[in-house]
Tab-separated table of C-alpha atoms and ligand atoms in Angstrom:
chain	number	residue	atom	x	y	z
A	1	UNK	CA	-27.480	49.655	85.841
A	2	UNK	CA	-28.737	51.821	83.006
A	3	UNK	CA	-27.382	54.588	80.803
A	4	UNK	CA	-29.505	57.721	80.931
A	5	UNK	CA	-29.230	60.932	78.962
A	6	UNK	CA	-30.736	63.880	80.843
A	7	UNK	CA	-31.480	67.274	79.357
A	8	UNK	CA	-32.083	70.259	81.640
A	9	UNK	CA	-33.755	73.339	80.139
A	10	UNK	CA	-33.085	77.010	80.848
A	11	UNK	CA	-35.376	77.484	83.849
A	12	UNK	CA	-34.057	74.265	85.412
A	13	UNK	CA	-30.539	75.757	85.440
A	14	UNK	CA	-31.685	79.394	85.739
A	15	UNK	CA	-29.837	80.167	89.007
A	16	UNK	CA	-26.827	78.825	90.880
A	17	UNK	CA	-29.246	77.287	93.420
A	18	UNK	CA	-31.089	75.446	90.652
A	19	UNK	CA	-27.808	74.197	89.202
A	20	UNK	CA	-26.950	72.863	92.679
A	21	UNK	CA	-30.370	71.177	92.727
A	22	UNK	CA	-29.657	69.497	89.380
A	23	UNK	CA	-26.304	68.300	90.752
A	24	UNK	CA	-28.122	66.737	93.749
A	25	UNK	CA	-30.482	64.936	91.403
A	26	UNK	CA	-27.660	63.665	89.196
A	27	UNK	CA	-25.755	62.432	92.251
A	28	UNK	CA	-28.770	60.266	93.176
A	29	UNK	CA	-28.708	58.603	89.739
A	30	UNK	CA	-24.969	58.046	90.025
A	31	UNK	CA	-25.273	56.675	93.577
A	32	UNK	CA	-27.932	54.240	92.320
A	33	UNK	CA	-25.273	52.854	89.973
A	34	UNK	CA	-26.409	54.412	86.691
A	35	UNK	CA	-24.317	56.112	84.025
A	36	UNK	CA	-25.487	59.600	83.129
A	37	UNK	CA	-24.724	61.943	80.245
A	38	UNK	CA	-26.259	65.403	80.579
A	39	UNK	CA	-27.133	68.037	77.970
A	40	UNK	CA	-27.807	71.501	79.379
A	41	UNK	CA	-29.316	74.728	78.101
A	42	UNK	CA	-28.158	78.242	78.852
A	43	UNK	CA	-29.521	79.852	82.043
A	44	UNK	CA	-33.050	81.094	81.324
A	45	UNK	CA	-33.135	84.442	79.533
A	46	UNK	CA	-29.463	84.223	78.545
A	47	UNK	CA	-29.959	83.271	74.889
A	48	UNK	CA	-32.456	86.127	74.483
A	49	UNK	CA	-30.023	88.520	76.171
A	50	UNK	CA	-27.253	87.525	73.758
A	51	UNK	CA	-29.553	87.914	70.732
A	52	UNK	CA	-30.507	91.363	72.081
A	53	UNK	CA	-26.841	92.379	72.182
A	54	UNK	CA	-26.391	91.354	68.544
A	55	UNK	CA	-29.538	93.201	67.488
A	56	UNK	CA	-28.287	96.338	69.225
A	57	UNK	CA	-25.384	96.306	66.774
A	58	UNK	CA	-27.062	95.132	63.597
A	59	UNK	CA	-30.564	94.260	62.301
A	60	UNK	CA	-29.026	91.510	60.212
A	61	UNK	CA	-26.203	90.026	62.258
A	62	UNK	CA	-23.896	87.626	60.409
A	63	UNK	CA	-25.195	84.073	61.084
A	64	UNK	CA	-21.712	82.659	61.691
A	65	UNK	CA	-21.015	85.265	64.363
A	66	UNK	CA	-24.479	84.810	65.878
A	67	UNK	CA	-23.579	81.189	66.508
A	68	UNK	CA	-20.241	82.129	68.074
A	69	UNK	CA	-22.207	84.491	70.332
A	70	UNK	CA	-25.286	82.487	71.349
A	71	UNK	CA	-23.367	79.263	71.947
A	72	UNK	CA	-21.601	80.946	74.894
A	73	UNK	CA	-24.710	80.650	77.081
A	74	UNK	CA	-24.486	76.870	77.276
A	75	UNK	CA	-20.733	76.991	77.930
A	76	UNK	CA	-21.422	78.790	81.209
A	77	UNK	CA	-23.887	76.178	82.488
A	78	UNK	CA	-21.789	73.105	81.625
A	79	UNK	CA	-18.856	74.465	83.626
A	80	UNK	CA	-21.017	75.453	86.627
A	81	UNK	CA	-22.815	72.101	86.697
A	82	UNK	CA	-19.520	70.238	86.504
A	83	UNK	CA	-18.198	72.299	89.454
A	84	UNK	CA	-21.365	71.628	91.457
A	85	UNK	CA	-20.990	67.871	90.900
A	86	UNK	CA	-17.328	67.853	91.809
A	87	UNK	CA	-18.163	69.749	95.011
A	88	UNK	CA	-20.403	66.779	95.873
A	89	UNK	CA	-17.590	64.343	95.261
A	90	UNK	CA	-19.039	63.194	91.930
A	91	UNK	CA	-16.430	63.102	89.162
A	92	UNK	CA	-17.680	65.063	86.145
A	93	UNK	CA	-16.348	66.645	82.993
A	94	UNK	CA	-17.886	69.260	80.704
A	95	UNK	CA	-17.634	69.480	76.917
A	96	UNK	CA	-18.725	72.040	74.353
A	97	UNK	CA	-20.343	70.693	71.182
A	98	UNK	CA	-17.139	70.975	69.193
A	99	UNK	CA	-15.085	69.313	71.954
A	100	UNK	CA	-17.355	66.262	71.815
A	101	UNK	CA	-17.386	66.608	68.093
A	102	UNK	CA	-21.071	66.996	67.422
A	103	UNK	CA	-20.739	67.338	63.673
A	104	UNK	CA	-23.452	69.376	61.937
A	105	UNK	CA	-24.077	70.820	58.508
A	106	UNK	CA	-23.144	74.473	57.995
A	107	UNK	CA	-26.648	75.969	58.180
A	108	UNK	CA	-25.926	78.509	60.909
A	109	UNK	CA	-28.682	79.035	63.490
A	110	UNK	CA	-30.602	75.995	62.221
A	111	UNK	CA	-27.895	73.378	61.779
A	112	UNK	CA	-28.684	69.665	61.662
A	113	UNK	CA	-26.653	67.086	63.511
A	114	UNK	CA	-24.917	64.647	61.166
A	115	UNK	CA	-22.728	62.633	63.498
A	116	UNK	CA	-21.612	62.434	67.120
A	117	UNK	CA	-18.219	61.098	68.117
A	118	UNK	CA	-18.916	59.184	71.328
A	119	UNK	CA	-15.305	58.138	72.107
A	120	UNK	CA	-14.579	60.852	74.713
A	121	UNK	CA	-17.934	60.356	76.374
A	122	UNK	CA	-17.562	56.591	76.587
A	123	UNK	CA	-14.018	56.905	77.974
A	124	UNK	CA	-15.290	59.288	80.683
A	125	UNK	CA	-18.205	57.024	81.558
A	126	UNK	CA	-15.776	54.120	81.870
A	127	UNK	CA	-13.761	56.239	84.306
A	128	UNK	CA	-16.912	56.752	86.382
A	129	UNK	CA	-17.598	60.370	85.387
A	130	UNK	CA	-20.821	62.135	84.653
A	131	UNK	CA	-20.423	63.773	81.252
A	132	UNK	CA	-21.948	67.212	80.710
A	133	UNK	CA	-22.439	68.416	77.150
A	134	UNK	CA	-23.426	71.909	76.023
A	135	UNK	CA	-26.830	71.706	74.366
A	136	UNK	CA	-27.915	73.566	71.220
A	137	UNK	CA	-24.470	73.625	69.587
A	138	UNK	CA	-22.202	71.708	67.288
A	139	UNK	CA	-19.479	72.309	64.781
A	140	UNK	CA	-19.354	71.956	60.993
A	141	UNK	CA	-16.705	70.136	58.965
A	142	UNK	CA	-14.673	73.371	58.698
A	143	UNK	CA	-14.648	73.821	62.466
A	144	UNK	CA	-17.197	76.656	62.586
A	145	UNK	CA	-19.439	76.739	65.659
A	146	UNK	CA	-23.068	76.083	64.707
A	147	UNK	CA	-26.351	76.128	66.653
A	148	UNK	CA	-29.432	73.984	66.181
A	149	UNK	CA	-32.271	76.543	66.313
A	150	UNK	CA	-34.238	77.762	69.360
A	151	UNK	CA	-35.000	74.987	71.793
A	152	UNK	CA	-32.165	72.959	70.235
A	153	UNK	CA	-30.841	71.500	73.491
A	154	UNK	CA	-33.720	69.007	73.357
A	155	UNK	CA	-32.249	67.746	70.089
A	156	UNK	CA	-28.754	67.536	71.577
A	157	UNK	CA	-30.161	65.370	74.381
A	158	UNK	CA	-32.030	63.023	72.073
A	159	UNK	CA	-29.170	62.815	69.557
A	160	UNK	CA	-26.747	61.908	72.354
A	161	UNK	CA	-29.170	59.257	73.570
A	162	UNK	CA	-29.431	57.825	70.039
A	163	UNK	CA	-25.667	57.843	69.474
A	164	UNK	CA	-24.971	56.231	72.867
A	165	UNK	CA	-27.940	53.836	72.606
A	166	UNK	CA	-29.061	55.077	76.021
A	167	UNK	CA	-31.786	53.209	77.881
A	168	UNK	CA	-33.865	56.401	78.225
A	169	UNK	CA	-33.653	60.087	77.428
A	170	UNK	CA	-35.161	62.370	80.090
A	171	UNK	CA	-36.094	65.928	79.177
A	172	UNK	CA	-36.301	67.850	82.465
A	173	UNK	CA	-38.205	71.113	82.292
A	174	UNK	CA	-40.520	73.453	84.229
A	175	UNK	CA	-43.693	71.380	83.682
A	176	UNK	CA	-44.244	67.808	84.859
A	177	UNK	CA	-44.943	66.364	81.416
A	178	UNK	CA	-46.722	66.947	78.142
A	179	UNK	CA	-50.219	68.345	78.632
A	180	UNK	CA	-53.302	68.297	76.440
A	181	UNK	CA	-52.442	71.936	75.719
A	182	UNK	CA	-50.088	74.557	77.159
A	183	UNK	CA	-50.912	74.543	80.901
A	184	UNK	CA	-49.923	78.209	81.078
A	185	UNK	CA	-52.863	79.086	78.855
A	186	UNK	CA	-55.478	76.539	79.936
A	187	UNK	CA	-55.376	75.790	83.641
A	188	UNK	CA	-57.622	72.767	83.104
A	189	UNK	CA	-55.030	71.186	80.795
A	190	UNK	CA	-54.349	67.573	81.690
A	191	UNK	CA	-50.982	65.806	81.855
A	192	UNK	CA	-50.762	62.764	79.596
A	193	UNK	CA	-49.060	59.590	80.836
A	194	UNK	CA	-48.052	58.847	77.282
A	195	UNK	CA	-48.356	60.237	73.768
A	196	UNK	CA	-47.316	58.721	70.429
A	197	UNK	CA	-44.292	60.076	68.526
A	198	UNK	CA	-46.606	60.870	65.655
A	199	UNK	CA	-48.880	63.025	67.813
A	200	UNK	CA	-45.979	64.660	69.635
A	201	UNK	CA	-44.414	65.529	66.299
A	202	UNK	CA	-47.659	67.196	65.172
A	203	UNK	CA	-48.026	69.024	68.499
A	204	UNK	CA	-44.424	70.297	68.262
A	205	UNK	CA	-44.741	71.284	64.590
A	206	UNK	CA	-47.996	73.099	65.289
A	207	UNK	CA	-46.550	75.238	68.058
A	208	UNK	CA	-46.221	73.286	71.345
A	209	UNK	CA	-42.713	74.330	72.242
A	210	UNK	CA	-42.323	71.837	75.083
A	211	UNK	CA	-40.070	69.791	72.757
A	212	UNK	CA	-38.152	71.000	69.711
A	213	UNK	CA	-39.557	69.364	66.547
A	214	UNK	CA	-36.236	67.867	65.537
A	215	UNK	CA	-35.787	66.171	68.888
A	216	UNK	CA	-39.063	64.307	68.354
A	217	UNK	CA	-38.089	63.418	64.766
A	218	UNK	CA	-34.780	62.060	66.017
A	219	UNK	CA	-36.371	60.091	68.835
A	220	UNK	CA	-38.908	58.558	66.440
A	221	UNK	CA	-36.303	57.696	63.824
A	222	UNK	CA	-33.793	56.136	66.222
A	223	UNK	CA	-36.410	54.688	68.604
A	224	UNK	CA	-35.106	56.591	71.616
A	225	UNK	CA	-37.384	56.086	74.626
A	226	UNK	CA	-38.164	59.698	75.533
A	227	UNK	CA	-39.739	61.079	78.703
A	228	UNK	CA	-40.628	64.658	79.666
A	229	UNK	CA	-40.390	65.341	83.404
A	230	UNK	CA	-40.298	68.187	85.931
A	231	UNK	CA	-36.765	69.025	87.010
A	232	UNK	CA	-37.581	69.557	90.679
A	233	UNK	CA	-40.782	67.578	91.333
A	234	UNK	CA	-41.153	63.816	91.579
A	235	UNK	CA	-43.319	61.968	89.047
A	236	UNK	CA	-43.245	59.773	85.968
A	237	UNK	CA	-43.852	62.612	83.507
A	238	UNK	CA	-44.969	61.756	79.975
A	239	UNK	CA	-43.548	58.929	77.891
A	240	UNK	CA	-43.358	59.498	74.139
A	241	UNK	CA	-44.053	56.084	72.659
A	242	UNK	CA	-44.692	54.151	69.459
A	243	UNK	CA	-47.683	52.394	71.025
A	244	UNK	CA	-51.165	53.663	70.297
A	245	UNK	CA	-53.786	53.056	72.971
A	246	UNK	CA	-56.482	50.480	72.267
A	247	UNK	CA	-59.395	51.896	70.291
A	248	UNK	CA	-61.561	51.774	73.407
A	249	UNK	CA	-59.365	54.102	75.412
A	250	UNK	CA	-57.963	56.141	72.505
A	251	UNK	CA	-59.443	59.631	72.668
A	252	UNK	CA	-60.424	61.205	69.350
A	253	UNK	CA	-58.418	64.309	70.182
A	254	UNK	CA	-55.236	63.984	72.225
A	255	UNK	CA	-54.207	67.601	72.380
A	256	UNK	CA	-54.558	71.167	71.143
A	257	UNK	CA	-51.565	73.064	69.829
A	258	UNK	CA	-51.434	76.727	68.918
A	259	UNK	CA	-49.001	79.122	67.357
A	260	UNK	CA	-48.914	82.904	67.498
A	261	UNK	CA	-45.898	83.247	65.184
A	262	UNK	CA	-48.114	83.403	62.117
A	263	UNK	CA	-48.851	85.901	59.357
A	264	UNK	CA	-50.934	85.579	56.191
A	265	UNK	CA	-50.598	87.110	52.764
A	266	UNK	CA	-53.057	87.172	49.889
A	267	UNK	CA	-52.418	88.004	46.258
A	268	UNK	CA	-55.791	89.173	44.978
A	269	UNK	CA	-57.048	88.952	41.448
A	270	UNK	CA	-54.458	86.546	40.043
A	271	UNK	CA	-55.173	85.077	36.601
A	272	UNK	CA	-56.452	81.496	37.015
A	273	UNK	CA	-54.032	79.827	34.618
A	274	UNK	CA	-51.492	76.990	34.952
A	275	UNK	CA	-48.190	77.918	36.597
A	276	UNK	CA	-49.449	80.758	38.758
A	277	UNK	CA	-48.889	79.026	42.108
A	278	UNK	CA	-45.305	78.315	41.204
A	279	UNK	CA	-44.785	81.880	39.944
A	280	UNK	CA	-45.996	83.168	43.320
A	281	UNK	CA	-44.288	80.683	45.624
A	282	UNK	CA	-41.050	80.317	43.624
A	283	UNK	CA	-39.732	83.795	44.523
A	284	UNK	CA	-40.970	83.362	48.120
A	285	UNK	CA	-38.949	80.153	48.446
A	286	UNK	CA	-35.959	81.775	46.735
A	287	UNK	CA	-36.075	84.469	49.439
A	288	UNK	CA	-35.679	81.650	51.983
A	289	UNK	CA	-39.181	82.105	53.382
A	290	UNK	CA	-40.953	78.950	54.508
A	291	UNK	CA	-44.620	78.709	53.541
A	292	UNK	CA	-47.065	76.866	55.761
A	293	UNK	CA	-50.768	76.778	54.804
A	294	UNK	CA	-51.808	77.497	51.208
A	295	UNK	CA	-55.304	78.256	49.944
A	296	UNK	CA	-56.437	78.962	46.421
A	297	UNK	CA	-60.062	79.184	45.484
A	298	UNK	CA	-61.580	78.056	42.183
A	299	UNK	CA	-62.092	81.073	40.000
A	300	UNK	CA	-65.632	82.330	39.618
A	301	UNK	CA	-64.532	84.541	36.728
A	302	UNK	CA	-61.031	84.423	35.226
A	303	UNK	CA	-59.169	85.501	38.329
A	304	UNK	CA	-58.769	84.140	41.818
A	305	UNK	CA	-57.173	84.927	45.199
A	306	UNK	CA	-54.123	83.072	46.470
A	307	UNK	CA	-53.478	83.027	50.230
A	308	UNK	CA	-50.683	81.504	52.281
A	309	UNK	CA	-49.182	81.775	55.747
A	310	UNK	CA	-45.579	82.356	56.812
A	311	UNK	CA	-43.742	82.826	60.076
A	312	UNK	CA	-44.416	86.314	61.439
A	313	UNK	CA	-40.725	87.244	61.325
A	314	UNK	CA	-40.833	86.815	57.530
A	315	UNK	CA	-43.995	88.881	57.012
A	316	UNK	CA	-42.383	92.135	55.825
A	317	UNK	CA	-39.939	90.313	53.546
A	318	UNK	CA	-42.732	88.177	52.049
A	319	UNK	CA	-44.858	91.253	51.401
A	320	UNK	CA	-41.980	92.903	49.572
A	321	UNK	CA	-41.389	89.834	47.385
A	322	UNK	CA	-45.117	89.483	46.643
A	323	UNK	CA	-45.612	93.102	45.661
A	324	UNK	CA	-43.130	92.578	42.852
A	325	UNK	CA	-44.627	89.196	41.867
A	326	UNK	CA	-48.143	90.666	41.816
A	327	UNK	CA	-47.028	93.381	39.416
A	328	UNK	CA	-45.372	90.853	37.075
A	329	UNK	CA	-48.496	88.659	37.135
A	330	UNK	CA	-50.904	91.523	36.599
A	331	UNK	CA	-52.636	90.713	39.894
A	332	UNK	CA	-54.877	93.311	41.531
A	333	UNK	CA	-53.205	93.762	44.931
A	334	UNK	CA	-51.419	92.168	47.877
A	335	UNK	CA	-53.107	92.110	51.277
A	336	UNK	CA	-51.988	90.615	54.547
A	337	UNK	CA	-52.243	90.460	58.317
A	338	UNK	CA	-49.808	89.548	61.049
A	339	UNK	CA	-52.222	89.506	63.971
A	340	UNK	CA	-53.412	85.971	63.323
A	341	UNK	CA	-52.836	82.673	65.131
A	342	UNK	CA	-53.222	79.008	64.305
A	343	UNK	CA	-55.124	76.567	66.511
A	344	UNK	CA	-54.853	72.841	65.820
A	345	UNK	CA	-56.562	69.731	67.115
A	346	UNK	CA	-54.245	66.701	67.118
A	347	UNK	CA	-55.100	63.035	67.611
A	348	UNK	CA	-54.478	59.659	65.980
A	349	UNK	CA	-58.059	58.837	67.035
A	350	UNK	CA	-59.255	61.222	64.294
A	351	UNK	CA	-58.423	58.582	61.680
A	352	UNK	CA	-61.372	56.504	62.728
A	353	UNK	CA	-63.811	59.278	63.632
A	354	UNK	CA	-65.844	61.434	61.311
A	355	UNK	CA	-67.279	64.791	62.306
A	356	UNK	CA	-64.313	66.232	64.207
A	357	UNK	CA	-63.953	69.167	61.827
A	358	UNK	CA	-67.630	70.054	61.877
A	359	UNK	CA	-67.670	69.905	65.673
A	360	UNK	CA	-64.620	72.167	65.793
A	361	UNK	CA	-66.234	74.704	63.456
A	362	UNK	CA	-69.432	74.558	65.453
A	363	UNK	CA	-67.638	75.294	68.746
A	364	UNK	CA	-65.837	78.261	67.174
A	365	UNK	CA	-69.095	79.543	65.656
A	366	UNK	CA	-70.779	79.428	69.059
A	367	UNK	CA	-67.994	81.648	70.404
A	368	UNK	CA	-68.436	83.945	67.392
A	369	UNK	CA	-64.896	83.308	66.218
A	370	UNK	CA	-64.366	83.657	62.500
A	371	UNK	CA	-62.246	81.021	60.751
A	372	UNK	CA	-59.907	82.495	58.154
A	373	UNK	CA	-58.061	79.431	56.820
A	374	UNK	CA	-58.532	75.697	57.349
A	375	UNK	CA	-56.137	72.854	56.700
A	376	UNK	CA	-56.405	69.188	57.588
A	377	UNK	CA	-54.341	66.023	57.539
A	378	UNK	CA	-55.033	62.512	58.750
A	379	UNK	CA	-54.365	63.319	62.412
A	380	UNK	CA	-54.828	67.087	62.683
A	381	UNK	CA	-57.150	69.978	61.839
A	382	UNK	CA	-55.779	73.516	61.904
A	383	UNK	CA	-57.602	76.808	61.646
A	384	UNK	CA	-56.327	80.351	61.469
A	385	UNK	CA	-58.190	82.873	63.618
A	386	UNK	CA	-57.740	86.444	64.746
A	387	UNK	CA	-54.982	86.389	67.394
A	388	UNK	CA	-57.167	88.144	69.946
A	389	UNK	CA	-59.528	85.148	70.052
A	390	UNK	CA	-56.784	82.540	70.348
A	391	UNK	CA	-57.082	81.782	74.052
A	392	UNK	CA	-60.873	81.784	73.936
A	393	UNK	CA	-60.767	79.337	71.019
A	394	UNK	CA	-58.316	76.986	72.740
A	395	UNK	CA	-60.299	76.950	76.015
A	396	UNK	CA	-63.634	76.388	74.277
A	397	UNK	CA	-62.232	73.538	72.173
A	398	UNK	CA	-60.488	72.002	75.175
A	399	UNK	CA	-63.800	71.796	77.020
A	400	UNK	CA	-65.861	70.701	74.011
A	401	UNK	CA	-63.512	67.815	73.201
A	402	UNK	CA	-63.596	66.546	76.819
A	403	UNK	CA	-59.975	67.331	77.548
A	404	UNK	CA	-60.527	69.365	80.746
A	405	UNK	CA	-58.998	68.039	83.932
A	406	UNK	CA	-61.959	68.218	86.243
A	407	UNK	CA	-59.823	67.596	89.313
A	408	UNK	CA	-58.366	71.076	88.814
A	409	UNK	CA	-61.674	72.900	88.664
B	501	ADP	P1	-37.079	74.443	78.669
B	501	ADP	O1	-36.435	75.751	78.975
B	501	ADP	O2	-37.002	73.462	79.810
B	501	ADP	O3	-36.623	73.844	77.373
B	501	ADP	P2	-39.530	75.324	77.387
B	501	ADP	O4	-40.001	76.668	77.807
B	501	ADP	O5	-38.810	75.212	76.089
B	501	ADP	O6	-38.632	74.729	78.576
B	501	ADP	O7	-40.747	74.268	77.375
B	501	ADP	C1	-41.574	74.134	78.486
B	501	ADP	C2	-42.810	74.988	78.298
B	501	ADP	O8	-43.569	74.491	77.203
B	501	ADP	C3	-43.784	74.949	79.451
B	501	ADP	O9	-43.452	75.897	80.439
B	501	ADP	C4	-45.140	75.229	78.789
B	501	ADP	O10	-45.577	76.552	78.975
B	501	ADP	C5	-44.869	75.038	77.296
B	501	ADP	N1	-45.835	74.144	76.636
B	501	ADP	C6	-46.453	74.406	75.465
B	501	ADP	N2	-47.287	73.430	75.142
B	501	ADP	C7	-47.210	72.491	76.115
B	501	ADP	C8	-47.830	71.225	76.331
B	501	ADP	N3	-48.718	70.727	75.479
B	501	ADP	N4	-47.493	70.544	77.447
B	501	ADP	C9	-46.594	71.026	78.322
B	501	ADP	N5	-45.973	72.221	78.165
B	501	ADP	C10	-46.262	72.955	77.087
B	502	LIG	N1	-30.577	78.140	74.843
B	502	LIG	C1	-31.232	77.816	73.605
B	502	LIG	C2	-32.553	78.577	73.483
B	502	LIG	O1	-32.908	79.339	74.381
B	502	LIG	C3	-31.432	76.348	73.409
B	502	LIG	C4	-32.357	75.684	74.403
B	502	LIG	O2	-32.641	76.219	75.482
B	502	LIG	O3	-32.805	74.575	74.096
B	502	LIG	O4	-33.237	78.445	72.511
B	503	MG	MG1	-37.167	74.177	75.368
């Protein structure tokens, strides 16, 4: 007998019929003698609908009230799933985040879990119940409802698994595992049997939204065995593991991630003197804008250009901040674009292989795609390109790095 934590995403609980299907699946685990704790998302589209309601009232809704609002989506699904289980004769009980006592910090809309009180859950499991917990939400020390950021139910699932020392955490979704790239964009994408935490973390950070970044961080830190599976198809899915393959079987590139939520800004003609980078990025950070890639060239004369990327939602705000900074610095002008995208190759195999970057640039050159910014780390290479070439770039790279699933073609 094992203890499993399951997480079901929005499409997997998107209709009453699908919720009934999840209840059937859970009953099978229970009948096989296992204990199960379940984290569920809101029905698909519901979180967006709620955000839309808030935006119809205000362009800057109060974060505390946003959390009170968007957390309601998950409250609906926990109750319905509990009813569906009880209809099948399976004892079950639902809990909101604050009822469990999923304690978070107070950073509304991007709160971090600090502690989970497992007493209620354990007592219910001992009584033979399936425990259903609302994903994506918690509660701060003052009792305010908080949420964990978009996709946060993944993190609820993994955090519950860590706190309960579950045997495995299953993330059930609308794809049957983690693919070499988003299978909705590249139909030759290949499902991986396993991927390392390190690679999965890079994939998630670089835009593969199949798992929320924090859920992977959590799973890596607390050594939670994590598996991504399809909620209504059989299969072993993808195991996220600490093991790297042997060097013989380890591919150089494991996957390709991409992100459309990007924008770039350039301050042109900045004096090339010490302290300039901090004078530019200080006010950007103070405005709560996260900076991703940064490029500064060596000055040919006494001035240089300073470019960085931000999330597209912060583009207008960043431009406003920079216009003021540029004036104070005596820089020439501020330029920017928000129709860019980032494409990244990810693979632990890159550590022991030279020439990956030059091959990547070569493939993009053959497709006539201009590279605007480049950044590298030990296990990834990212480039920024014009958004309209994103899919072409991903497909060409997928083929060139031998990732295509030829069975599909
Ligand atoms: P859920 O509602 O279950 O949390 P998400 O929409 O958050 O589901 O995540 C699943 C989606 O992630 C898939 O439908 C797929 O389009 C997308 N995705 C992006 N990159 C990948 C990848 N590398 N492998 C699998 N799915 C991916
Ligand atoms: N319902 C939330 C969202 O849509 C959390 C989740 O689904 O993981 O982002
Ligand atoms: Mg998700």
